mmCIF file of C-alpha atoms in Angstrom:
data_model
loop_
_atom_site.group_PDB
_atom_site.id
_atom_site.type_symbol
_atom_site.label_atom_id
_atom_site.label_comp_id
_atom_site.label_asym_id
_atom_site.label_seq_id
_atom_site.Cartn_x
_atom_site.Cartn_y
_atom_site.Cartn_z
ATOM 1 C CA MET A 1 -10.232 -24.140 9.603
ATOM 2 C CA SER A 2 -9.416 -23.293 13.198
ATOM 3 C CA PHE A 3 -9.366 -20.050 15.162
ATOM 4 C CA TYR A 4 -7.639 -19.049 18.353
ATOM 5 C CA GLU A 5 -6.739 -15.873 20.175
ATOM 6 C CA ILE A 6 -3.264 -14.484 20.627
ATOM 7 C CA ASP A 7 -1.946 -11.471 22.513
ATOM 8 C CA SER A 8 -1.708 -8.315 20.463
ATOM 9 C CA LYS A 9 1.866 -7.072 20.213
ATOM 10 C CA ILE A 10 0.999 -4.090 18.088
ATOM 11 C CA ASN A 11 3.435 -1.226 18.442
ATOM 12 C CA ILE A 12 2.840 1.566 15.961
ATOM 13 C CA ILE A 13 6.236 2.935 14.974
ATOM 14 C CA PRO A 14 6.306 4.989 11.770
ATOM 15 C CA SER A 15 8.885 3.836 9.241
ATOM 16 C CA LYS A 16 11.666 6.135 8.109
ATOM 17 C CA CYS A 17 10.223 6.154 4.598
ATOM 18 C CA SER A 18 6.624 6.068 3.437
ATOM 19 C CA ASP A 19 5.714 3.025 1.348
ATOM 20 C CA PRO A 20 6.318 3.933 -2.332
ATOM 21 C CA TRP A 21 3.053 2.258 -3.400
ATOM 22 C CA PHE A 22 0.505 3.175 -0.711
ATOM 23 C CA TRP A 23 2.095 6.096 1.219
ATOM 24 C CA THR A 24 1.625 4.161 4.453
ATOM 25 C CA SER A 25 4.186 4.423 7.265
ATOM 26 C CA ALA A 26 2.853 1.818 9.701
ATOM 27 C CA GLN A 27 0.567 -1.205 9.719
ATOM 28 C CA ILE A 28 -1.945 -2.796 12.045
ATOM 29 C CA ASN A 29 -3.135 -6.346 11.406
ATOM 30 C CA PRO A 30 -6.165 -7.508 13.419
ATOM 31 C CA TYR A 31 -5.496 -11.133 12.432
ATOM 32 C CA ARG A 32 -2.605 -13.369 11.446
ATOM 33 C CA GLY A 33 -3.357 -15.727 8.614
ATOM 34 C CA CYS A 34 -6.237 -15.343 6.176
ATOM 35 C CA GLN A 35 -9.333 -17.356 5.323
ATOM 36 C CA PHE A 36 -9.187 -16.252 1.692
ATOM 37 C CA ASN A 37 -5.958 -18.274 1.338
ATOM 38 C CA CYS A 38 -5.228 -17.076 -2.204
ATOM 39 C CA HIS A 39 -2.601 -19.246 -3.847
ATOM 40 C CA TYR A 40 -0.227 -16.379 -4.623
ATOM 41 C CA CYS A 41 -0.375 -14.716 -1.183
ATOM 42 C CA ASP A 42 2.993 -13.433 -0.020
ATOM 43 C CA GLY A 43 1.898 -13.971 3.590
ATOM 44 C CA LYS A 44 2.576 -17.713 3.201
ATOM 45 C CA ALA A 45 6.312 -17.173 2.774
ATOM 46 C CA ASN A 46 8.687 -18.438 5.450
ATOM 47 C CA TYR A 47 9.818 -14.847 5.877
ATOM 48 C CA TYR A 48 6.667 -13.985 7.871
ATOM 49 C CA GLY A 49 6.651 -17.047 10.117
ATOM 50 C CA ILE A 50 2.921 -17.840 9.927
ATOM 51 C CA PRO A 51 2.494 -21.627 9.717
ATOM 52 C CA LYS A 52 -0.778 -23.010 8.330
ATOM 53 C CA PHE A 53 -1.488 -19.530 7.011
ATOM 54 C CA GLY A 54 -4.869 -20.266 5.442
ATOM 55 C CA HIS A 55 -5.994 -22.886 7.943
ATOM 56 C CA GLN A 56 -5.277 -21.418 11.391
ATOM 57 C CA ILE A 57 -6.437 -17.850 11.936
ATOM 58 C CA ARG A 58 -4.941 -16.034 14.912
ATOM 59 C CA ILE A 59 -7.304 -13.425 16.358
ATOM 60 C CA LYS A 60 -5.524 -10.622 18.171
ATOM 61 C CA ARG A 61 -7.009 -9.758 21.536
ATOM 62 C CA ASP A 62 -6.699 -6.278 23.071
ATOM 63 C CA VAL A 63 -5.908 -4.667 19.697
ATOM 64 C CA ILE A 64 -7.720 -1.446 20.575
ATOM 65 C CA LYS A 65 -5.902 -1.150 23.889
ATOM 66 C CA THR A 66 -2.479 -1.642 22.307
ATOM 67 C CA LEU A 67 -3.296 0.683 19.383
ATOM 68 C CA THR A 68 -4.402 3.421 21.775
ATOM 69 C CA ARG A 69 -1.316 2.953 23.928
ATOM 70 C CA SER A 70 0.960 3.117 20.862
ATOM 71 C CA LEU A 71 -0.570 6.359 19.613
ATOM 72 C CA HIS A 72 -0.405 7.902 23.082
ATOM 73 C CA LYS A 73 3.262 6.946 23.315
ATOM 74 C CA LEU A 74 3.903 8.816 20.047
ATOM 75 C CA GLY A 75 2.263 11.924 21.488
ATOM 76 C CA TYR A 76 -1.159 11.723 19.843
ATOM 77 C CA ARG A 77 -4.408 12.230 21.762
ATOM 78 C CA LYS A 78 -8.039 11.511 21.075
ATOM 79 C CA LYS A 79 -10.053 14.551 20.075
ATOM 80 C CA SER A 80 -12.185 14.131 23.203
ATOM 81 C CA ASP A 81 -9.054 14.124 25.396
ATOM 82 C CA ALA A 82 -7.797 17.329 23.759
ATOM 83 C CA LYS A 83 -11.127 19.102 24.298
ATOM 84 C CA GLN A 84 -11.221 18.047 27.931
ATOM 85 C CA LYS A 85 -7.647 19.207 28.417
ATOM 86 C CA LYS A 86 -8.400 22.615 26.951
ATOM 87 C CA LEU A 87 -11.217 23.057 29.464
ATOM 88 C CA SER A 88 -8.731 22.844 32.311
ATOM 89 C CA SER A 89 -7.520 26.134 33.792
ATOM 90 C CA PHE A 90 -4.441 24.452 35.198
ATOM 91 C CA LEU A 91 -2.355 23.979 32.067
ATOM 92 C CA SER A 92 1.360 24.481 32.533
ATOM 93 C CA LYS A 93 3.310 26.717 30.143
ATOM 94 C CA SER A 94 4.825 23.688 28.390
ATOM 95 C CA GLU A 95 1.377 22.126 27.959
ATOM 96 C CA ILE A 96 0.054 25.348 26.437
ATOM 97 C CA LEU A 97 2.946 25.363 23.955
ATOM 98 C CA GLU A 98 2.306 21.690 23.204
ATOM 99 C CA GLU A 99 -1.348 22.449 22.427
ATOM 100 C CA ARG A 100 -0.278 25.050 19.869
ATOM 101 C CA GLU A 101 1.974 22.653 17.973
ATOM 102 C CA ILE A 102 0.636 20.266 15.355
ATOM 103 C CA LEU A 103 2.148 16.817 15.463
ATOM 104 C CA PRO A 104 2.066 15.557 11.862
ATOM 105 C CA LYS A 105 0.230 12.294 11.348
ATOM 106 C CA PHE A 106 1.063 9.434 9.034
ATOM 107 C CA ILE A 107 -1.060 6.841 7.245
ATOM 108 C CA ILE A 108 -1.639 3.519 8.979
ATOM 109 C CA SER A 109 -2.434 0.518 6.786
ATOM 110 C CA VAL A 110 -5.256 -1.544 8.301
ATOM 111 C CA GLY A 111 -4.549 -5.105 7.173
ATOM 112 C CA GLY A 112 -3.373 -5.674 3.631
ATOM 113 C CA GLY A 113 -0.065 -7.248 4.621
ATOM 114 C CA VAL A 114 -0.169 -10.752 6.045
ATOM 115 C CA THR A 115 -3.936 -10.750 6.325
ATOM 116 C CA ASP A 116 -7.132 -9.296 4.916
ATOM 117 C CA ALA A 117 -8.755 -7.192 7.632
ATOM 118 C CA TYR A 118 -12.168 -8.043 6.171
ATOM 119 C CA GLN A 119 -11.872 -11.815 5.949
ATOM 120 C CA ASN A 120 -14.971 -13.749 7.044
ATOM 121 C CA ILE A 121 -14.171 -13.922 10.786
ATOM 122 C CA GLU A 122 -14.319 -10.104 10.929
ATOM 123 C CA LYS A 123 -18.090 -10.297 10.502
ATOM 124 C CA GLU A 124 -18.273 -11.888 13.956
ATOM 125 C CA LYS A 125 -15.303 -10.296 15.763
ATOM 126 C CA GLU A 126 -15.557 -6.697 14.444
ATOM 127 C CA ILE A 127 -11.931 -5.929 15.355
ATOM 128 C CA THR A 128 -11.368 -3.937 12.175
ATOM 129 C CA LYS A 129 -14.568 -2.008 12.803
ATOM 130 C CA ASN A 130 -13.365 -1.050 16.286
ATOM 131 C CA ILE A 131 -9.948 -0.080 14.905
ATOM 132 C CA ILE A 132 -11.699 2.391 12.595
ATOM 133 C CA LYS A 133 -13.700 3.814 15.495
ATOM 134 C CA THR A 134 -10.470 4.329 17.425
ATOM 135 C CA LEU A 135 -8.775 6.004 14.459
ATOM 136 C CA ILE A 136 -11.788 8.313 14.148
ATOM 137 C CA GLU A 137 -11.340 9.328 17.798
ATOM 138 C CA PHE A 138 -7.705 10.158 17.077
ATOM 139 C CA GLU A 139 -8.568 11.623 13.650
ATOM 140 C CA PHE A 140 -5.783 9.441 12.298
ATOM 141 C CA PRO A 141 -5.425 8.680 8.558
ATOM 142 C CA ALA A 142 -5.699 5.098 7.327
ATOM 143 C CA PHE A 143 -5.504 2.983 4.216
ATOM 144 C CA PHE A 144 -7.485 -0.190 3.494
ATOM 145 C CA LEU A 145 -6.658 -2.924 0.986
ATOM 146 C CA THR A 146 -9.137 -5.771 0.652
ATOM 147 C CA LYS A 147 -10.822 -8.173 -1.721
ATOM 148 C CA SER A 148 -13.847 -8.571 0.569
ATOM 149 C CA THR A 149 -17.348 -7.162 0.154
ATOM 150 C CA LEU A 150 -17.625 -7.014 3.966
ATOM 151 C CA ILE A 151 -15.887 -3.617 3.922
ATOM 152 C CA LEU A 152 -19.222 -2.154 2.795
ATOM 153 C CA ARG A 153 -20.484 -2.724 6.348
ATOM 154 C CA ASP A 154 -18.093 0.030 7.465
ATOM 155 C CA LEU A 155 -18.620 2.430 4.579
ATOM 156 C CA ASP A 156 -20.142 5.110 6.836
ATOM 157 C CA LEU A 157 -17.357 4.793 9.404
ATOM 158 C CA ILE A 158 -14.653 4.972 6.752
ATOM 159 C CA GLY A 159 -16.437 7.978 5.287
ATOM 160 C CA GLU A 160 -16.408 9.677 8.693
ATOM 161 C CA LEU A 161 -12.699 8.963 9.077
ATOM 162 C CA ASN A 162 -12.076 10.446 5.632
ATOM 163 C CA ASP A 163 -14.059 13.564 6.572
ATOM 164 C CA ARG A 164 -12.024 14.029 9.746
ATOM 165 C CA SER A 165 -8.658 13.038 8.346
ATOM 166 C CA TYR A 166 -8.079 10.680 5.424
ATOM 167 C CA ALA A 167 -9.191 7.185 4.476
ATOM 168 C CA GLY A 168 -8.159 5.517 1.234
ATOM 169 C CA VAL A 169 -9.634 2.252 -0.038
ATOM 170 C CA ASN A 170 -8.058 -0.032 -2.604
ATOM 171 C CA ILE A 171 -9.824 -3.105 -3.892
ATOM 172 C CA SER A 172 -7.568 -6.017 -4.812
ATOM 173 C CA VAL A 173 -8.298 -7.476 -8.267
ATOM 174 C CA GLY A 174 -6.245 -9.406 -10.784
ATOM 175 C CA TYR A 175 -8.300 -11.710 -12.953
ATOM 176 C CA SER A 176 -11.164 -10.749 -15.249
ATOM 177 C CA ASP A 177 -11.748 -14.376 -16.272
ATOM 178 C CA GLU A 178 -13.961 -15.763 -13.507
ATOM 179 C CA LYS A 179 -12.851 -19.351 -14.126
ATOM 180 C CA ILE A 180 -9.227 -18.418 -13.499
ATOM 181 C CA ARG A 181 -10.213 -16.193 -10.570
ATOM 182 C CA ARG A 182 -11.959 -19.139 -8.856
ATOM 183 C CA LEU A 183 -8.837 -21.268 -9.265
ATOM 184 C CA ILE A 184 -6.320 -18.784 -7.900
ATOM 185 C CA GLU A 185 -8.588 -16.995 -5.360
ATOM 186 C CA PRO A 186 -11.046 -19.771 -4.477
ATOM 187 C CA HIS A 187 -12.481 -18.297 -1.280
ATOM 188 C CA SER A 188 -13.057 -14.659 -2.171
ATOM 189 C CA ALA A 189 -15.737 -12.593 -3.898
ATOM 190 C CA SER A 190 -15.960 -12.420 -7.667
ATOM 191 C CA THR A 191 -14.030 -9.689 -9.412
ATOM 192 C CA LEU A 192 -17.180 -7.903 -10.559
ATOM 193 C CA LYS A 193 -18.572 -7.854 -7.009
ATOM 194 C CA ARG A 194 -15.361 -6.202 -5.844
ATOM 195 C CA PHE A 195 -15.783 -3.490 -8.463
ATOM 196 C CA GLU A 196 -19.312 -2.932 -7.183
ATOM 197 C CA VAL A 197 -17.777 -2.314 -3.749
ATOM 198 C CA LEU A 198 -15.309 0.189 -5.182
ATOM 199 C CA ALA A 199 -18.104 2.015 -7.011
ATOM 200 C CA GLN A 200 -20.006 2.510 -3.748
ATOM 201 C CA PHE A 201 -16.963 3.949 -1.987
ATOM 202 C CA ARG A 202 -16.280 6.295 -4.878
ATOM 203 C CA GLU A 203 -19.948 7.310 -4.920
ATOM 204 C CA ALA A 204 -19.440 8.304 -1.266
ATOM 205 C CA ASP A 205 -16.473 10.462 -2.371
ATOM 206 C CA ILE A 206 -13.946 8.299 -0.543
ATOM 207 C CA PRO A 207 -10.524 8.108 -2.252
ATOM 208 C CA GLY A 208 -10.129 4.742 -3.908
ATOM 209 C CA GLY A 209 -8.773 2.618 -6.689
ATOM 210 C CA ILE A 210 -7.508 -0.864 -7.451
ATOM 211 C CA SER A 211 -4.443 -2.887 -6.634
ATOM 212 C CA MET A 212 -3.977 -5.102 -9.669
ATOM 213 C CA MET A 213 -1.367 -7.321 -8.121
ATOM 214 C CA PRO A 214 0.037 -9.850 -8.312
ATOM 215 C CA LEU A 215 -0.538 -10.720 -11.962
ATOM 216 C CA ALA A 216 0.844 -14.215 -12.479
ATOM 217 C CA PRO A 217 2.951 -14.815 -15.632
ATOM 218 C CA PHE A 218 1.094 -16.523 -18.517
ATOM 219 C CA ILE A 219 -2.090 -16.554 -16.396
ATOM 220 C CA GLY A 220 -2.981 -12.936 -15.665
ATOM 221 C CA ASP A 221 -0.426 -10.876 -17.568
ATOM 222 C CA SER A 222 -2.176 -10.565 -20.931
ATOM 223 C CA ASP A 223 -2.993 -7.166 -22.421
ATOM 224 C CA GLU A 224 -6.626 -8.285 -22.631
ATOM 225 C CA ASN A 225 -6.882 -9.057 -18.907
ATOM 226 C CA ILE A 226 -5.221 -5.804 -17.861
ATOM 227 C CA ASP A 227 -7.332 -3.766 -20.301
ATOM 228 C CA THR A 228 -10.579 -5.357 -19.095
ATOM 229 C CA LEU A 229 -9.776 -4.715 -15.431
ATOM 230 C CA LEU A 230 -8.886 -1.100 -16.128
ATOM 231 C CA LYS A 231 -12.094 -0.667 -18.127
ATOM 232 C CA TRP A 232 -14.098 -1.938 -15.154
ATOM 233 C CA ALA A 233 -12.052 0.276 -12.853
ATOM 234 C CA SER A 234 -12.899 3.300 -14.985
ATOM 235 C CA GLU A 235 -16.580 2.417 -14.891
ATOM 236 C CA SER A 236 -16.308 2.221 -11.079
ATOM 237 C CA LYS A 237 -14.736 5.719 -10.979
ATOM 238 C CA ALA A 238 -11.366 4.465 -9.711
ATOM 239 C CA GLU A 239 -8.898 7.275 -9.140
ATOM 240 C CA HIS A 240 -5.823 5.119 -9.575
ATOM 241 C CA ALA A 241 -4.571 1.641 -10.443
ATOM 242 C CA LEU A 242 -1.454 0.021 -9.000
ATOM 243 C CA ILE A 243 -0.164 -2.776 -11.216
ATOM 244 C CA ALA A 244 2.599 -5.283 -10.512
ATOM 245 C CA GLY A 245 3.618 -8.877 -11.174
ATOM 246 C CA LEU A 246 4.117 -11.923 -8.987
ATOM 247 C CA THR A 247 6.835 -12.632 -6.434
ATOM 248 C CA LEU A 248 7.367 -16.084 -4.902
ATOM 249 C CA LYS A 249 9.471 -16.159 -1.744
ATOM 250 C CA PRO A 250 10.669 -19.467 -0.219
ATOM 251 C CA GLY A 251 7.805 -21.258 1.479
ATOM 252 C CA ASN A 252 5.134 -19.740 -0.710
ATOM 253 C CA ARG A 253 6.984 -20.784 -3.866
ATOM 254 C CA GLU A 254 6.715 -24.477 -2.972
ATOM 255 C CA LEU A 255 3.023 -24.169 -2.075
ATOM 256 C CA PHE A 256 2.228 -22.246 -5.254
ATOM 257 C CA PHE A 257 3.869 -24.936 -7.405
ATOM 258 C CA LYS A 258 2.313 -27.878 -5.552
ATOM 259 C CA GLU A 259 -1.197 -26.630 -4.767
ATOM 260 C CA PHE A 260 -1.888 -24.454 -7.800
ATOM 261 C CA LEU A 261 0.480 -24.572 -10.744
ATOM 262 C CA MET A 262 0.935 -28.345 -11.053
ATOM 263 C CA LYS A 263 -2.803 -28.945 -10.638
ATOM 264 C CA HIS A 264 -4.232 -26.269 -12.899
ATOM 265 C CA PHE A 265 -1.467 -25.012 -15.215
ATOM 266 C CA PRO A 266 1.105 -27.827 -15.532
ATOM 267 C CA GLN A 267 2.128 -26.489 -18.954
ATOM 268 C CA HIS A 268 3.745 -23.496 -17.226
ATOM 269 C CA VAL A 269 5.738 -25.331 -14.528
ATOM 270 C CA ASP A 270 9.054 -25.463 -16.400
ATOM 271 C CA LYS A 271 8.834 -21.778 -17.312
ATOM 272 C CA TYR A 272 8.077 -20.844 -13.705
ATOM 273 C CA LYS A 273 11.147 -22.757 -12.541
ATOM 274 C CA LEU A 274 13.264 -20.492 -14.740
ATOM 275 C CA ILE A 275 11.495 -17.320 -13.614
ATOM 276 C CA PHE A 276 11.342 -18.201 -9.902
ATOM 277 C CA PRO A 277 14.431 -20.271 -9.006
ATOM 278 C CA GLU A 278 14.779 -21.928 -5.605
ATOM 279 C CA ASN A 279 16.285 -20.081 -2.638
ATOM 280 C CA ASN A 280 15.397 -16.694 -4.079
ATOM 281 C CA THR A 281 15.119 -14.780 -0.785
ATOM 282 C CA TYR A 282 12.804 -12.034 -2.024
ATOM 283 C CA GLY A 283 11.068 -14.075 -4.708
ATOM 284 C CA ILE A 284 11.789 -11.505 -7.398
ATOM 285 C CA PRO A 285 11.301 -12.897 -10.933
ATOM 286 C CA LYS A 286 14.382 -13.489 -13.093
ATOM 287 C CA PHE A 287 14.230 -12.373 -16.697
ATOM 288 C CA ASP A 288 17.587 -13.620 -17.978
ATOM 289 C CA LYS A 289 16.385 -17.053 -19.191
ATOM 290 C CA ILE A 290 12.830 -16.345 -20.264
ATOM 291 C CA LYS A 291 10.994 -13.210 -21.292
ATOM 292 C CA ILE A 292 7.696 -12.282 -19.655
ATOM 293 C CA PRO A 293 5.550 -9.172 -20.178
ATOM 294 C CA ASN A 294 6.219 -6.154 -17.996
ATOM 295 C CA VAL A 295 2.705 -5.809 -16.594
ATOM 296 C CA THR A 296 3.469 -2.468 -14.950
ATOM 297 C CA ALA A 297 4.549 -0.983 -18.284
ATOM 298 C CA ILE A 298 1.489 -2.413 -20.050
ATOM 299 C CA GLY A 299 -0.794 -1.085 -17.348
ATOM 300 C CA HIS A 300 0.930 2.296 -17.336
ATOM 301 C CA GLU A 301 0.061 2.827 -20.989
ATOM 302 C CA LEU A 302 -3.476 1.497 -20.629
ATOM 303 C CA CYS A 303 -4.111 3.787 -17.656
ATOM 304 C CA LYS A 304 -3.741 6.705 -20.099
ATOM 305 C CA LYS A 305 -6.477 5.194 -22.243
ATOM 306 C CA TYR A 306 -8.903 5.149 -19.307
ATOM 307 C CA ASN A 307 -7.704 8.368 -17.659
ATOM 308 C CA ILE A 308 -6.672 6.538 -14.485
ATOM 309 C CA TYR A 309 -3.593 7.667 -12.583
ATOM 310 C CA PRO A 310 -1.006 4.856 -12.168
ATOM 311 C CA ARG A 311 -0.074 5.897 -8.609
ATOM 312 C CA ILE A 312 -1.891 7.000 -5.453
ATOM 313 C CA LYS A 313 -1.901 10.752 -4.940
ATOM 314 C CA ARG A 314 -0.203 11.642 -1.687
ATOM 315 C CA TYR A 315 -2.277 12.780 1.285
ATOM 316 C CA ILE A 316 -0.871 15.950 2.880
ATOM 317 C CA PRO A 317 -1.515 16.014 6.666
ATOM 318 C CA ASP A 318 -1.542 19.139 8.807
ATOM 319 C CA GLY A 319 1.769 20.187 10.267
ATOM 320 C CA VAL A 320 4.030 19.175 7.361
ATOM 321 C CA ILE A 321 5.785 21.300 4.759
ATOM 322 C CA LYS A 322 3.540 20.817 1.732
ATOM 323 C CA GLU A 323 6.145 21.639 -0.906
ATOM 324 C CA ASN A 324 8.555 19.055 0.510
ATOM 325 C CA TYR A 325 5.804 16.433 0.556
ATOM 326 C CA LEU A 326 4.876 17.104 -3.067
ATOM 327 C CA LEU A 327 8.523 16.986 -4.126
ATOM 328 C CA VAL A 328 8.868 13.572 -2.461
ATOM 329 C CA GLU A 329 5.755 12.408 -4.345
ATOM 330 C CA HIS A 330 7.406 13.556 -7.571
ATOM 331 C CA LEU A 331 10.647 11.715 -6.736
ATOM 332 C CA TYR A 332 8.740 8.530 -5.952
ATOM 333 C CA TYR A 333 7.013 8.825 -9.314
ATOM 334 C CA VAL A 334 10.356 9.096 -11.118
ATOM 335 C CA HIS A 335 11.525 6.023 -9.191
ATOM 336 C CA TYR A 336 8.400 4.168 -10.358
ATOM 337 C CA LEU A 337 9.096 5.115 -13.986
ATOM 338 C CA LEU A 338 12.722 4.002 -13.844
ATOM 339 C CA SER A 339 12.381 0.868 -11.716
ATOM 340 C CA TRP A 340 8.968 -0.482 -12.677
ATOM 341 C CA VAL A 341 7.786 0.894 -15.993
ATOM 342 C CA ASN A 342 11.156 0.655 -17.764
ATOM 343 C CA ASN A 343 12.471 -2.298 -15.750
ATOM 344 C CA LYS A 344 15.919 -2.447 -17.321
ATOM 345 C CA PRO A 345 19.532 -1.601 -16.379
ATOM 346 C CA HIS A 346 19.910 2.119 -16.487
ATOM 347 C CA SER A 347 22.475 4.871 -16.028
ATOM 348 C CA TYR A 348 20.379 6.352 -13.208
ATOM 349 C CA PRO A 349 20.680 4.385 -9.905
ATOM 350 C CA ALA A 350 16.941 4.469 -9.205
ATOM 351 C CA SER A 351 17.267 2.742 -5.835
ATOM 352 C CA ARG A 352 19.016 5.856 -4.509
ATOM 353 C CA ILE A 353 15.954 8.001 -5.184
ATOM 354 C CA ILE A 354 13.898 6.602 -2.292
ATOM 355 C CA LYS A 355 16.637 7.208 0.269
ATOM 356 C CA PHE A 356 17.132 10.710 -1.103
ATOM 357 C CA ALA A 357 13.378 11.412 -0.965
ATOM 358 C CA CYS A 358 13.132 10.197 2.633
ATOM 359 C CA THR A 359 15.739 12.746 3.671
ATOM 360 C CA ILE A 360 13.604 15.510 2.169
ATOM 361 C CA ASP A 361 10.573 14.197 4.065
ATOM 362 C CA LYS A 362 12.460 14.721 7.334
ATOM 363 C CA LEU A 363 13.592 18.287 6.594
ATOM 364 C CA GLU A 364 12.284 20.803 9.113
ATOM 365 C CA GLU A 365 12.361 23.696 6.646
ATOM 366 C CA ASN A 366 11.095 24.241 3.121
ATOM 367 C CA ILE A 367 13.628 22.918 0.642
ATOM 368 C CA ARG A 368 12.994 25.979 -1.504
ATOM 369 C CA ASP A 369 14.459 28.146 1.268
ATOM 370 C CA LEU A 370 17.758 26.256 1.201
ATOM 371 C CA SER A 371 20.581 27.433 -1.028
ATOM 372 C CA GLU A 372 21.995 24.921 -3.526
ATOM 373 C CA ASP A 373 25.077 24.546 -1.303
ATOM 374 C CA LYS A 374 22.908 23.817 1.734
ATOM 375 C CA ARG A 375 20.825 21.331 -0.226
ATOM 376 C CA GLU A 376 23.941 19.407 -1.246
ATOM 377 C CA GLU A 377 25.123 19.494 2.377
ATOM 378 C CA PHE A 378 21.870 18.187 3.859
ATOM 379 C CA LEU A 379 20.846 15.837 1.043
ATOM 380 C CA ASP A 380 23.215 12.980 0.334
ATOM 381 C CA GLY A 381 22.449 11.658 -3.123
ATOM 382 C CA PRO A 382 23.666 11.279 -6.707
ATOM 383 C CA ALA A 383 23.876 14.278 -9.007
ATOM 384 C CA PHE A 384 20.779 13.320 -10.994
ATOM 385 C CA CYS A 385 18.643 13.494 -7.805
ATOM 386 C CA HIS A 386 19.814 17.045 -7.189
ATOM 387 C CA GLN A 387 19.084 17.770 -10.846
ATOM 388 C CA ILE A 388 15.499 16.552 -10.393
ATOM 389 C CA VAL A 389 15.085 18.790 -7.339
ATOM 390 C CA ASP A 390 16.499 21.858 -9.088
ATOM 391 C CA GLU A 391 14.269 21.407 -12.127
ATOM 392 C CA TYR A 392 11.187 20.614 -10.051
ATOM 393 C CA LEU A 393 11.573 23.762 -7.938
ATOM 394 C CA LYS A 394 11.733 25.821 -11.133
ATOM 395 C CA THR A 395 9.126 24.080 -13.314
ATOM 396 C CA LYS A 396 7.307 21.452 -11.141
ATOM 397 C CA ASP A 397 8.718 18.864 -13.551
ATOM 398 C CA ASN A 398 12.023 17.416 -14.773
ATOM 399 C CA LYS A 399 13.653 15.993 -17.893
ATOM 400 C CA ILE A 400 13.999 12.441 -16.570
ATOM 401 C CA ARG A 401 10.261 12.119 -15.944
ATOM 402 C CA LYS A 402 9.516 13.485 -19.409
ATOM 403 C CA GLU A 403 11.991 11.067 -20.985
ATOM 404 C CA PHE A 404 10.601 7.931 -19.354
ATOM 405 C CA GLU A 405 6.912 8.789 -19.047
#
């Protein structure tokens, strides 16, 4: 294992659409590569361009400086800066108007993409800790996804951020059988220890749940495994559980076969070749030659058993139109039901829902105040999307959700 510093090129630019799983709109990674080096990790794919992913960890220098500069560029100011500015008696008319306006904030994911922000090196470098301190100064919402117990070090800071704005914590779990967990996630904490972490965050009234992904076919996709993890989640007071299967993009696919599957589960190699063919750009599993369980559908039903919501509830920041935000949350949920829970060809083009929802997110007026003609003019989408909107505005629900729930 080697470590070296690289320049931070962080530039926080919010995406046009919030992530349909985590509600995040931007990401900040304090490191590139990850010491946990889990065999399934998507970060190893050629797509991300991180050679020696689990063996060379790049430590980003000047992260705080670049994060601060990015937020300033977007028009955000630290709370201390705003207070100091208000003390000045020399504000121009435009500055006074600016002070009266609320610039809506969005959720930044801290790690969780091509790295774990709480991998072992963080104990020494404390970059993630300083990112949280900076976000507290800006009162900027954040989301954390980790499989590390080190996040407990920052429980008080994350709690302060949640008090001032919003902080959500998801613990990554996937395997209730500790023998299998050690094989597929050899350098991380045990699953039960991770649930202990979640319980402490929930005890502190910090929003949190589990990301049960990726569940590898024939290894982690059994009803028993999913049920056990959700039982433990319930005991830890998880608010939600996100459940999805495995993807294997080029680069990671070859490593997964060579370093994990052939060594520990050779009996599944031929089946995996059918499910994850070569040169599959996005690594999405193919179901035409072999049937595998739909783990999202299984988990969706089991979540009802344990009274756990299968999605993350959307945070509503100041300065946005609440009704529009909640409608977008509803549309995303319908998309989840059609695309993930049912997972089959359907008369409703579910992929169009996200684009349609994003347009609503950008509206500068309450959708309820628009006539049906105006809605059709501003919102480009299939008829069933407009049907969902019409029904939701009348009843806060719609027939499609009821049909596929």
